[in-house]
Short mmCIF file of C-alpha atoms in Angstrom, two decimals:
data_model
loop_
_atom_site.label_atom_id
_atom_site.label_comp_id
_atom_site.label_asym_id
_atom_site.label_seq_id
_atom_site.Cartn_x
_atom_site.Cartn_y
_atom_site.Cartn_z
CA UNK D 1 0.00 0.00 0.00
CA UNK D 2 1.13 3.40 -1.21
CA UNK D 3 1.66 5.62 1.98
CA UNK D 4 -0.08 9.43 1.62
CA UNK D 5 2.10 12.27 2.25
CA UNK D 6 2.07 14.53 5.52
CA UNK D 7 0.33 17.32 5.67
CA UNK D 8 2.00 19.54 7.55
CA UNK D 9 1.25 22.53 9.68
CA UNK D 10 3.38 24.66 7.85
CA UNK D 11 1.62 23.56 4.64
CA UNK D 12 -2.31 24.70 6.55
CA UNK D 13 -0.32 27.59 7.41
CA UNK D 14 0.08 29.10 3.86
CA UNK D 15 -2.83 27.48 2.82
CA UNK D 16 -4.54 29.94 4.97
CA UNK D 17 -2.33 32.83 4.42
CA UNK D 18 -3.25 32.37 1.26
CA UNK D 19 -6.84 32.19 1.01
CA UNK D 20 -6.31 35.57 3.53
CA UNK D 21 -4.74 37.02 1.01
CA UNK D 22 -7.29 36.11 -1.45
CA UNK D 23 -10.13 37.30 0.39
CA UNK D 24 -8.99 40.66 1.31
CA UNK D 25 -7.98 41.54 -2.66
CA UNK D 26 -11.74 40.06 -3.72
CA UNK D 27 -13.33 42.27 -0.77
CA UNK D 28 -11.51 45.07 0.32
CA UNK D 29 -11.35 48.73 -1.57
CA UNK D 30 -7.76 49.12 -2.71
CA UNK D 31 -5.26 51.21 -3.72
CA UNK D 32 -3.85 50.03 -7.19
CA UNK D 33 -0.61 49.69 -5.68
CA UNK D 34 -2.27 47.48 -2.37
CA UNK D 35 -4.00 45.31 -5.11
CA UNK D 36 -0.20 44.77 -6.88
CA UNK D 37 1.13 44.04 -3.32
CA UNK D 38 -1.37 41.35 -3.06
CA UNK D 39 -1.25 39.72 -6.08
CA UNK D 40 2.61 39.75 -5.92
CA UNK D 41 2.15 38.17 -2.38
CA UNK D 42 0.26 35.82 -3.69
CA UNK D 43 2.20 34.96 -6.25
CA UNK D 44 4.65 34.24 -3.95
CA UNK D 45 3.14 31.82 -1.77
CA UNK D 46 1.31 29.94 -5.03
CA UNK D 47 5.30 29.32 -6.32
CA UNK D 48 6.46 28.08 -2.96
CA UNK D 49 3.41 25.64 -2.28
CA UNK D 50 4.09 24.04 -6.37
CA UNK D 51 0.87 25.66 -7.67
#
C-alpha cells in the first residue's frame, strides 16, 4: 500500500495565508498599488506551495 504524504502545519499555514490574502484583494477597496502588493504576495506563496 502506497503511503499518503504529511500534511503539515506549515503547509495549513500558507494554505490559509493564502486564502487571507485572497479574500482581502476580492473584498476590500484598494489602492492600485495594495492590489499589486497582493497579487505579488500571492504569487509568492502559489510558487512556494508548487501551484
Amino acid at each position: 500500500m502506497k503511503e499518503k504524504a504529511k500534511y503539515t502545519c506549515n503547509e495549513y499555514r500558507e494554505e490559509m495565508i493564502l486564502a487571507a490574502l485572497r479574500q482581502r484583494l476580492a473584498n476590500a477597496d484598494l489602492s492600485l498599488e495594495e492590489k499589486k502588493a497582493l497579487i505579488k504576495e500571492i504569487e509568492k506563496i502559489e510558487k512556494e506551495m508548487g501551484f
